[in-house]
PDB file of C-alpha atoms in Angstrom:
ATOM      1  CA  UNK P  30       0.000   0.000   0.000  1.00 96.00           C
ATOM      2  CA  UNK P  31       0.817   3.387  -0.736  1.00 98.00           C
ATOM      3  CA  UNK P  32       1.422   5.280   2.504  1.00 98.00           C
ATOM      4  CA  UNK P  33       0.753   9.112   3.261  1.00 98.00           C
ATOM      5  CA  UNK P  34       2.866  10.772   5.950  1.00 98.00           C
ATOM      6  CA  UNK P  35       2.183  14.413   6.815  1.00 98.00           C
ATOM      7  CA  UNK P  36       4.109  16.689   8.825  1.00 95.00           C
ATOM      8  CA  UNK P  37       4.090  18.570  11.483  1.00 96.00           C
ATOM      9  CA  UNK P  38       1.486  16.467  13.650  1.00 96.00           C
ATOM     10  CA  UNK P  39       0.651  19.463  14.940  1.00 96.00           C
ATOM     11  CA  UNK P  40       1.180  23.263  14.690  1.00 96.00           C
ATOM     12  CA  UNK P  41       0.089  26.233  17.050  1.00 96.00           C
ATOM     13  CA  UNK P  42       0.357  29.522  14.961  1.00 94.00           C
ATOM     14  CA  UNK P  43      -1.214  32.964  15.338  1.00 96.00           C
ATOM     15  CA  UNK P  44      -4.022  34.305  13.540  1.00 96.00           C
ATOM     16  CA  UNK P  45      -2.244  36.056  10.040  1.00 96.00           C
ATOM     17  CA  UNK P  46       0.242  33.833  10.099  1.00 97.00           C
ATOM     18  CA  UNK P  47       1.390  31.646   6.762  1.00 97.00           C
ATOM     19  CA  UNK P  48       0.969  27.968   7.361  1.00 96.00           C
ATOM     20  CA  UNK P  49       2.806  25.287   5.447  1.00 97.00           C
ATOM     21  CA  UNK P  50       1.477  21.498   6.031  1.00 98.00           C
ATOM     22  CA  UNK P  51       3.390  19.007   4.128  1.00 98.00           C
ATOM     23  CA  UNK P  52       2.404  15.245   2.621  1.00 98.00           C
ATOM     24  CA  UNK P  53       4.538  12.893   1.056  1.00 98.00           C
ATOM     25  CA  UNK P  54       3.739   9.689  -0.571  1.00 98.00           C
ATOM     26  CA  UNK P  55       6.078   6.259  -0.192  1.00 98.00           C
ATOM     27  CA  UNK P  56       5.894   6.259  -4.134  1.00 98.00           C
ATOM     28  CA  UNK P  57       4.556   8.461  -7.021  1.00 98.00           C
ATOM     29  CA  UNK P  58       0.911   8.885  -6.830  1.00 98.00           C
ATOM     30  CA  UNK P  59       0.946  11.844  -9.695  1.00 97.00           C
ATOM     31  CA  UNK P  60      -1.343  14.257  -8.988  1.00 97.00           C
ATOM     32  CA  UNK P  61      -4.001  12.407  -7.368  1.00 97.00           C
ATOM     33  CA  UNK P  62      -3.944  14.020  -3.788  1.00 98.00           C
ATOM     34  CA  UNK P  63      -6.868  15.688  -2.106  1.00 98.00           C
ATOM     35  CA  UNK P  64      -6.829  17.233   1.247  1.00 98.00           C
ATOM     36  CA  UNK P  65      -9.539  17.615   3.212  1.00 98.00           C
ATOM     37  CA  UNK P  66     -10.122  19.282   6.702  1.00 98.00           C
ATOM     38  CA  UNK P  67     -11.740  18.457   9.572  1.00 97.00           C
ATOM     39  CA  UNK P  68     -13.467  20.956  12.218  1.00 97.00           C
ATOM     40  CA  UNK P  69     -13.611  19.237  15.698  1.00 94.00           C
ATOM     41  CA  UNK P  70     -16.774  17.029  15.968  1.00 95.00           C
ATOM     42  CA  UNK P  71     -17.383  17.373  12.284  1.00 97.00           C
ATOM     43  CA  UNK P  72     -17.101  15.403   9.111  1.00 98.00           C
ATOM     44  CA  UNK P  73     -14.391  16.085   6.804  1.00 98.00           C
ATOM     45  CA  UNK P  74     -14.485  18.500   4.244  1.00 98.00           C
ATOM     46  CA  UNK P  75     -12.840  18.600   0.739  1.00 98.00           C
ATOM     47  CA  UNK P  76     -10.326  21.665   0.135  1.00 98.00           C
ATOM     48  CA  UNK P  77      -8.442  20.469  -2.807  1.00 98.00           C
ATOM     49  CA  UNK P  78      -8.450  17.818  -5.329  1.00 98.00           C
ATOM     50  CA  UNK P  79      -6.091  16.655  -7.984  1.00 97.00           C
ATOM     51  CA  UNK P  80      -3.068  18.396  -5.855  1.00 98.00           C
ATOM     52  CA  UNK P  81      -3.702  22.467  -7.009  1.00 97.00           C
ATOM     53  CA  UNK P  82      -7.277  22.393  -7.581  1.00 97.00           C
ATOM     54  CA  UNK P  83      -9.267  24.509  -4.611  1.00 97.00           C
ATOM     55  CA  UNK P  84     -12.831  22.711  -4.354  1.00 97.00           C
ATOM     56  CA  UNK P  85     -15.963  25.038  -4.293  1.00 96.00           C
ATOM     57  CA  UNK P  86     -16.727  27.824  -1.894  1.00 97.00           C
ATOM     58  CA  UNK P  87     -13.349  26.610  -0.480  1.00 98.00           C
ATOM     59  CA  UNK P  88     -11.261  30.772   0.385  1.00 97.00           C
ATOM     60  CA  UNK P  89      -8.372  31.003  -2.110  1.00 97.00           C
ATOM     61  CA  UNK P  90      -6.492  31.458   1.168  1.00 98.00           C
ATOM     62  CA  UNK P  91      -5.730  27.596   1.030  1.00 98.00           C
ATOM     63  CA  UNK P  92      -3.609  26.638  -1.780  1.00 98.00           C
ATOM     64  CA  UNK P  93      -2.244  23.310  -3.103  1.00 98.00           C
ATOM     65  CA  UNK P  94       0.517  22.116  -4.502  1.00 98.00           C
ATOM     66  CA  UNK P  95       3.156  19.380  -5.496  1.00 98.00           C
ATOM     67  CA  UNK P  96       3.093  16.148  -7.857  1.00 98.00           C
ATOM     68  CA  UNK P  97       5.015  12.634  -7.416  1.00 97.00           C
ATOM     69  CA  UNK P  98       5.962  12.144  -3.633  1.00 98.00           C
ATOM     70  CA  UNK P  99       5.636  15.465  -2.503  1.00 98.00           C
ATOM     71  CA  UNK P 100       2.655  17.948  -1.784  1.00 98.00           C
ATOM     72  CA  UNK P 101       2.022  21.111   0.338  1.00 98.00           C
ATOM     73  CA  UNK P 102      -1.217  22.699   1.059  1.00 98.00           C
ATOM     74  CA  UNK P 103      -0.463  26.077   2.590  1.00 98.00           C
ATOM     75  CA  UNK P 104      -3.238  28.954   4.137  1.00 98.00           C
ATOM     76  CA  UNK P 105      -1.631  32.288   3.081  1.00 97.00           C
ATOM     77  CA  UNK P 106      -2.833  33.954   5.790  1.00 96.00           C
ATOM     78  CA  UNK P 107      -4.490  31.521   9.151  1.00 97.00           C
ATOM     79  CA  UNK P 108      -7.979  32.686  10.392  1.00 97.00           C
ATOM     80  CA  UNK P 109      -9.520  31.498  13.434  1.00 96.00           C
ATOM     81  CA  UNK P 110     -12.335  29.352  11.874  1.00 96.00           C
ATOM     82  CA  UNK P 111      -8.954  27.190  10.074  1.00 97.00           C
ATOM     83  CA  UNK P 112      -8.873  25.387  13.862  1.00 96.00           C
ATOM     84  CA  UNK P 113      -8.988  21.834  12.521  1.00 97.00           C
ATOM     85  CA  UNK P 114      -6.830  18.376  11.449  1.00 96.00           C
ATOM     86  CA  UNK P 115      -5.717  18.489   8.010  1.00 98.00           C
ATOM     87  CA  UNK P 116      -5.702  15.333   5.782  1.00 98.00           C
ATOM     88  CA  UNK P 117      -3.947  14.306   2.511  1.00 98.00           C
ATOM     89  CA  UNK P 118      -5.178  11.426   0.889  1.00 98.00           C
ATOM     90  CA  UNK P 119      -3.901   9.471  -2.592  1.00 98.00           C
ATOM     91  CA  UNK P 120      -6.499   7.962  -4.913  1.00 97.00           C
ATOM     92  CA  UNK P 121      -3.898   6.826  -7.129  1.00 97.00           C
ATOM     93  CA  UNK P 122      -3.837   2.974  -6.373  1.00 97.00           C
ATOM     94  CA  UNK P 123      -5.940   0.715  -4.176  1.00 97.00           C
ATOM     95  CA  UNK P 124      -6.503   1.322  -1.201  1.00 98.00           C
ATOM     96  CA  UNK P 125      -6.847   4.703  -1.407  1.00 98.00           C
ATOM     97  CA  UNK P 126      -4.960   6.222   1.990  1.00 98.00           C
ATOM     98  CA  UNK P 127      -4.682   8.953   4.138  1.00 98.00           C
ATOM     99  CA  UNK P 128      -1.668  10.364   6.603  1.00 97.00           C
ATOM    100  CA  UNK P 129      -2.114  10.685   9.648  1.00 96.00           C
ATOM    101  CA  UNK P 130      -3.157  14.335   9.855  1.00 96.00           C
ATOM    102  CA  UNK P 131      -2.165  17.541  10.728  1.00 97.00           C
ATOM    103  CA  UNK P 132      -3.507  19.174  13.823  1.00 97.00           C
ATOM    104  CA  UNK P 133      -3.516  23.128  13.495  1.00 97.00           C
ATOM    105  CA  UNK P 134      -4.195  24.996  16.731  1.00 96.00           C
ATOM    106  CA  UNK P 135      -4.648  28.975  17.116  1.00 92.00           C
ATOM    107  CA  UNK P 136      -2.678  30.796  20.045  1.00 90.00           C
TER     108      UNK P 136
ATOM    109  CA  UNK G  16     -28.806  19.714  -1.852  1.00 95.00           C
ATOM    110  CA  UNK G  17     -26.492  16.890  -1.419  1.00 97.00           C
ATOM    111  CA  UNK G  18     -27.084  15.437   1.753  1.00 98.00           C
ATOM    112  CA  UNK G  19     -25.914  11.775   3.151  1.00 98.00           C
ATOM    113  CA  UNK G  20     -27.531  10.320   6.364  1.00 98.00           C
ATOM    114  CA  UNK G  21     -26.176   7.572   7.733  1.00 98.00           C
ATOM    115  CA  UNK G  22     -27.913   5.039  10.284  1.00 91.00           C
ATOM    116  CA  UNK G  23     -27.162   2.768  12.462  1.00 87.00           C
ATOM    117  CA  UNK G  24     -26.377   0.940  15.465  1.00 88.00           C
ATOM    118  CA  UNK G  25     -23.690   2.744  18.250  1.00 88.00           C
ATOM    119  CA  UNK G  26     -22.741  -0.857  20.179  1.00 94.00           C
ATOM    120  CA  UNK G  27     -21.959  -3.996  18.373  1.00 95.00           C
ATOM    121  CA  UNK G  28     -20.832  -7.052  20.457  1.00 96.00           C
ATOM    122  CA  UNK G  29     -17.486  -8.531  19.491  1.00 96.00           C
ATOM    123  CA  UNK G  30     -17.720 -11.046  16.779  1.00 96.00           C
ATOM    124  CA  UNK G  31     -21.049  -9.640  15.379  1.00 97.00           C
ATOM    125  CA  UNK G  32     -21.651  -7.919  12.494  1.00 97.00           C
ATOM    126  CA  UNK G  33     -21.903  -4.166  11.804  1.00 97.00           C
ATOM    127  CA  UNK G  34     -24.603  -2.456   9.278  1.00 97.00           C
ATOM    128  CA  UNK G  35     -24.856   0.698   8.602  1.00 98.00           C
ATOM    129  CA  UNK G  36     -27.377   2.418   5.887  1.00 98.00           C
ATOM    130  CA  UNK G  37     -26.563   5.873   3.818  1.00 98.00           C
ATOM    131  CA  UNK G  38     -29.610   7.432   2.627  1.00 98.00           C
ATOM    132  CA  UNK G  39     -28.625  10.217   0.092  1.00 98.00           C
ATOM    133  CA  UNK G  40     -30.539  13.010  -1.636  1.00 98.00           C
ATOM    134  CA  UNK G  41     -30.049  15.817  -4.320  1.00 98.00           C
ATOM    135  CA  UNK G  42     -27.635  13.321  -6.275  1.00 97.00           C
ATOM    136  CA  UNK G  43     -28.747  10.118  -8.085  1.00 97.00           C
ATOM    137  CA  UNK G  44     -26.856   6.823  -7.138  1.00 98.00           C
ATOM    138  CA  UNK G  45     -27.084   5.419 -10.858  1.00 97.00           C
ATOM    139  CA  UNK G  46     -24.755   9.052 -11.704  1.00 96.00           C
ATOM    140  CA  UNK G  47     -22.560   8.703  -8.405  1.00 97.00           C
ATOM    141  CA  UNK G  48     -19.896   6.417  -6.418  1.00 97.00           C
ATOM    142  CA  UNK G  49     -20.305   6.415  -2.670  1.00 98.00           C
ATOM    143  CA  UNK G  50     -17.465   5.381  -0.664  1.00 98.00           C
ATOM    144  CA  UNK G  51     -16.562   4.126   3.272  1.00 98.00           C
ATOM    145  CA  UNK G  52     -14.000   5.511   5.269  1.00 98.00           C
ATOM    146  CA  UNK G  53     -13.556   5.167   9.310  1.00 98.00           C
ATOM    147  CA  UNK G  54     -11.605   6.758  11.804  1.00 97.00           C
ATOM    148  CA  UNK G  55     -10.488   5.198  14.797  1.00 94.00           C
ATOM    149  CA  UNK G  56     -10.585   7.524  18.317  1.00 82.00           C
ATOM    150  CA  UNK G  57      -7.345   9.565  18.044  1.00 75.00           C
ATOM    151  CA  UNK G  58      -6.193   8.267  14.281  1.00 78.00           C
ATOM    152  CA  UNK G  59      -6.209   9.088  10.636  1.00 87.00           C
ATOM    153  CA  UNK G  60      -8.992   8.214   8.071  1.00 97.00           C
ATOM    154  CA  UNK G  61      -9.189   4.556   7.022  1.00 98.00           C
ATOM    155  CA  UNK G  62     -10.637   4.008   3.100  1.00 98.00           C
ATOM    156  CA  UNK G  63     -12.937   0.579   3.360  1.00 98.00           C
ATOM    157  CA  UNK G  64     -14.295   0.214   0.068  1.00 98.00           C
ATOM    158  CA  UNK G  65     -17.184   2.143  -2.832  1.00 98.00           C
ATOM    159  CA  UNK G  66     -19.434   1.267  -4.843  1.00 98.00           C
ATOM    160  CA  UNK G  67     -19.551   3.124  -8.414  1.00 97.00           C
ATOM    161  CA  UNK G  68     -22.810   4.041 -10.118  1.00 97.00           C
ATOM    162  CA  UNK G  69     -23.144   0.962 -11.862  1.00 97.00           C
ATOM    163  CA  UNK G  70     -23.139  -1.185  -9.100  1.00 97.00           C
ATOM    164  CA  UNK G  71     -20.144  -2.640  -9.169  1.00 98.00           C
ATOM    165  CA  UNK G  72     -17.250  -2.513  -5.938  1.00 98.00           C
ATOM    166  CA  UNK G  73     -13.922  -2.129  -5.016  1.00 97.00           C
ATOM    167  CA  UNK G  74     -12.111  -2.876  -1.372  1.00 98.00           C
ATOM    168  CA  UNK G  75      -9.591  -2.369   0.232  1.00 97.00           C
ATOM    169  CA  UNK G  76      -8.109  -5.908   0.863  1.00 97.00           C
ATOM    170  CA  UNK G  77      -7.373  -5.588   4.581  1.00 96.00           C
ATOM    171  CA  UNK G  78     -11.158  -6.322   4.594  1.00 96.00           C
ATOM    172  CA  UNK G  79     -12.180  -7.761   1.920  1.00 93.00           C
ATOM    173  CA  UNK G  80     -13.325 -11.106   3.449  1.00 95.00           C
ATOM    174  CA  UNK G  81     -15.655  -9.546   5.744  1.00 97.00           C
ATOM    175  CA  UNK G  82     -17.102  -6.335   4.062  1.00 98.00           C
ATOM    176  CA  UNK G  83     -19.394  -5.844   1.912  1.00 98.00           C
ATOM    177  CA  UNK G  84     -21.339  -2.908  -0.054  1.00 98.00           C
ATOM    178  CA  UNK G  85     -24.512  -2.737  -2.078  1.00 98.00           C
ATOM    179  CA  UNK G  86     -27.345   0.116  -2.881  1.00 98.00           C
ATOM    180  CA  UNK G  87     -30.847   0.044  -3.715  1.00 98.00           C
ATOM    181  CA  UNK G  88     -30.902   2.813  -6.381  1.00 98.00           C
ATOM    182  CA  UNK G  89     -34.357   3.283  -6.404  1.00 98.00           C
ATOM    183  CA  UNK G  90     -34.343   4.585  -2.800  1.00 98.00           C
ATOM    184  CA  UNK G  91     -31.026   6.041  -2.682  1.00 98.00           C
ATOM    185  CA  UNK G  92     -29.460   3.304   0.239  1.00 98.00           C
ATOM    186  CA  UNK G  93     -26.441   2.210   0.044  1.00 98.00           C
ATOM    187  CA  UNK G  94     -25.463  -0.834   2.403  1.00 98.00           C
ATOM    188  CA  UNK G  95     -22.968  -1.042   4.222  1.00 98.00           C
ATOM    189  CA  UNK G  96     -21.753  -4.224   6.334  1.00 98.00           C
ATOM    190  CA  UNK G  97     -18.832  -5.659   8.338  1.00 98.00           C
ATOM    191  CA  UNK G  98     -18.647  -9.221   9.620  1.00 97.00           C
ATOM    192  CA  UNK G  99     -16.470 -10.660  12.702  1.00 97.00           C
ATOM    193  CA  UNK G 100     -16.444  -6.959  14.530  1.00 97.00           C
ATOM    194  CA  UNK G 101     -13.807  -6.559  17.394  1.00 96.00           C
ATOM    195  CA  UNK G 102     -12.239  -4.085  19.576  1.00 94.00           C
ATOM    196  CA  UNK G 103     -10.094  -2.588  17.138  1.00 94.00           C
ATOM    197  CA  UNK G 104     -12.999  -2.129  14.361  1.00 96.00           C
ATOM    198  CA  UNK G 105     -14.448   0.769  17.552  1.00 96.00           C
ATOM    199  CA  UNK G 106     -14.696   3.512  15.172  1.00 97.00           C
ATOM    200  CA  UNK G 107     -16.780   6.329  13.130  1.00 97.00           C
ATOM    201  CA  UNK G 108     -17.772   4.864  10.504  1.00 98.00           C
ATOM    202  CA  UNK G 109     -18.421   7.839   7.066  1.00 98.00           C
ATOM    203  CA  UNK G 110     -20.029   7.317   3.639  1.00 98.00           C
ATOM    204  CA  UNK G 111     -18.918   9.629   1.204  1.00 98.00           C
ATOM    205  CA  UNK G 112     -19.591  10.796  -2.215  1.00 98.00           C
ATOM    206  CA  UNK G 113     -17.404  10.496  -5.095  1.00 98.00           C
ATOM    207  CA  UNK G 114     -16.462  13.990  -6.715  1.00 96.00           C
ATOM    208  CA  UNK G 115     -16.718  12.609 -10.648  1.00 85.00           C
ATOM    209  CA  UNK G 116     -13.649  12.548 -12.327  1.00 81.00           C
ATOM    210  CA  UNK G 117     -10.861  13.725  -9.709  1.00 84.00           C
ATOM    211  CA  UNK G 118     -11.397  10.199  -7.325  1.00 91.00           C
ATOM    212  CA  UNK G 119     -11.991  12.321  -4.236  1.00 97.00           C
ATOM    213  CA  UNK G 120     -15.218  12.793  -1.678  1.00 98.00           C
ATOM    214  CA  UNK G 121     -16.697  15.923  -1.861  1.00 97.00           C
ATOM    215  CA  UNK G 122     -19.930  15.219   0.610  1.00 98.00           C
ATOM    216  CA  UNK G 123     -19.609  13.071   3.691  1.00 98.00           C
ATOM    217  CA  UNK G 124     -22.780  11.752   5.666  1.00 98.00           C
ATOM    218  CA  UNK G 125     -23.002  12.961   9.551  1.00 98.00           C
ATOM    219  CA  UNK G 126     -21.033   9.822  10.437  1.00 97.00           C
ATOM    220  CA  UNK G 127     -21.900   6.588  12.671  1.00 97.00           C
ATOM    221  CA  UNK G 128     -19.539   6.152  15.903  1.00 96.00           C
ATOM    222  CA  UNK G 129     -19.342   2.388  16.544  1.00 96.00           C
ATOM    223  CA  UNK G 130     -18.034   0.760  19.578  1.00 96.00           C
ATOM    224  CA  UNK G 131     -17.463  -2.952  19.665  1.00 96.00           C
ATOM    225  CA  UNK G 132     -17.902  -4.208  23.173  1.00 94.00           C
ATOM    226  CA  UNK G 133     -19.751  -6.483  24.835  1.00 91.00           C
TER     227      UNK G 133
END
């Protein structure tokens, strides 16, 4: 299986701030990465498909990017509301998988 | 709109099986792949298994002997069901929709949190 580690675990940053969240893949996986976030006691939400491509309504504040083994997804500027776990996920091969997450906190 | 509503038991006793139904509106399961993914308490998503539009399914093989997924199109279900259930299958349990043509889930139902205990 194809697997998905993302880095940091977790991050604290300040409202403003840039955040970069990282996701690598044990093998290439193209372009077929989707991140997704997850608000506490929610369901996860899609942010960005095929690596670079934000999903709709989604604020152009979150960007993706990266192809192969390596992929960022990085909020240009962190609000409040971003308070959540970040996930990458490949669709490339069966079974699809996910890392393990990012937690993002907000001093 | 899109909506997914999952139902369902919260307590399964160990070695029993786990079923779980996903009724969906505003999208038509004969246009539409809906997929299972769980999360364990404290750990990353977990990709079970879909079933595409026409009916037909793929797993992933860490549970392929004991899962299974089907849909009644004409109500909009789809089925979900795990045999042999233990300790380590205590989880949320999510259906998701397929986002056509970039393999990724743009809607997820409410979730299902399953504990396996007796």
């Amino acid at each position: 299986n194809i697997v998905m580690t993302q880095s940091p675990k977790s991050m604290s940053m300040s409202v403003g701030e840039r955040v970069t969240l990282s996701c690598k893949a044990s093998e290439n996986v193209g372009t077929y990465v989707s991140w997704y976030q997850q608000k506490p006691e929610q369901s996860p939400k899609l942010l960005i498909y095929g690596a670079s491509n934000r999903y709709t309504g989604v604020p152009d504040r979150f960007t993706g990017s990266g192809s192969a083994t390596d992929f960022t997804l990085t909020i240009s500027s962190v609000q409040a509301e971003d308070l959540a776990d970040y996930h990458c996920g490949q669709s490339y091969s069966y079974p699809w998988t996910f890392g393990g997450g990012t937690k993002l906190e907000i001093k | 709109q899109v909506q997914l509503k999952q139902s369902g038991p919260g307590l399964v006793q160990p070695s029993q099986s786990l079923s779980i139904t996903c009724t969906v509106s505003g999208f038509s399961l004969t246009s539409y792949g809906v997929h299972w993914v769980r999360q364990s308490p404290g750990k990353g998503l977990e990709w079970l298994g879909v079933i595409w539009r026409g009916g037909s399914t793929d797993y992933n093989a860490a549970f392929m002997s004991r899962l299974s997924i089907t849909k009644d199109n004409s109500k909009s279900q789809v089925f979900f069901k795990m045999n042999s259930l233990q300790a380590d299958d205590t989880a949320i349990y999510y259906c998701a929709k397929n986002f056509d043509g970039y393999y990724a889930m743009d809607y997820w139902g409410q979730g299902t949190s399953v504990t396996v205990s007796s």
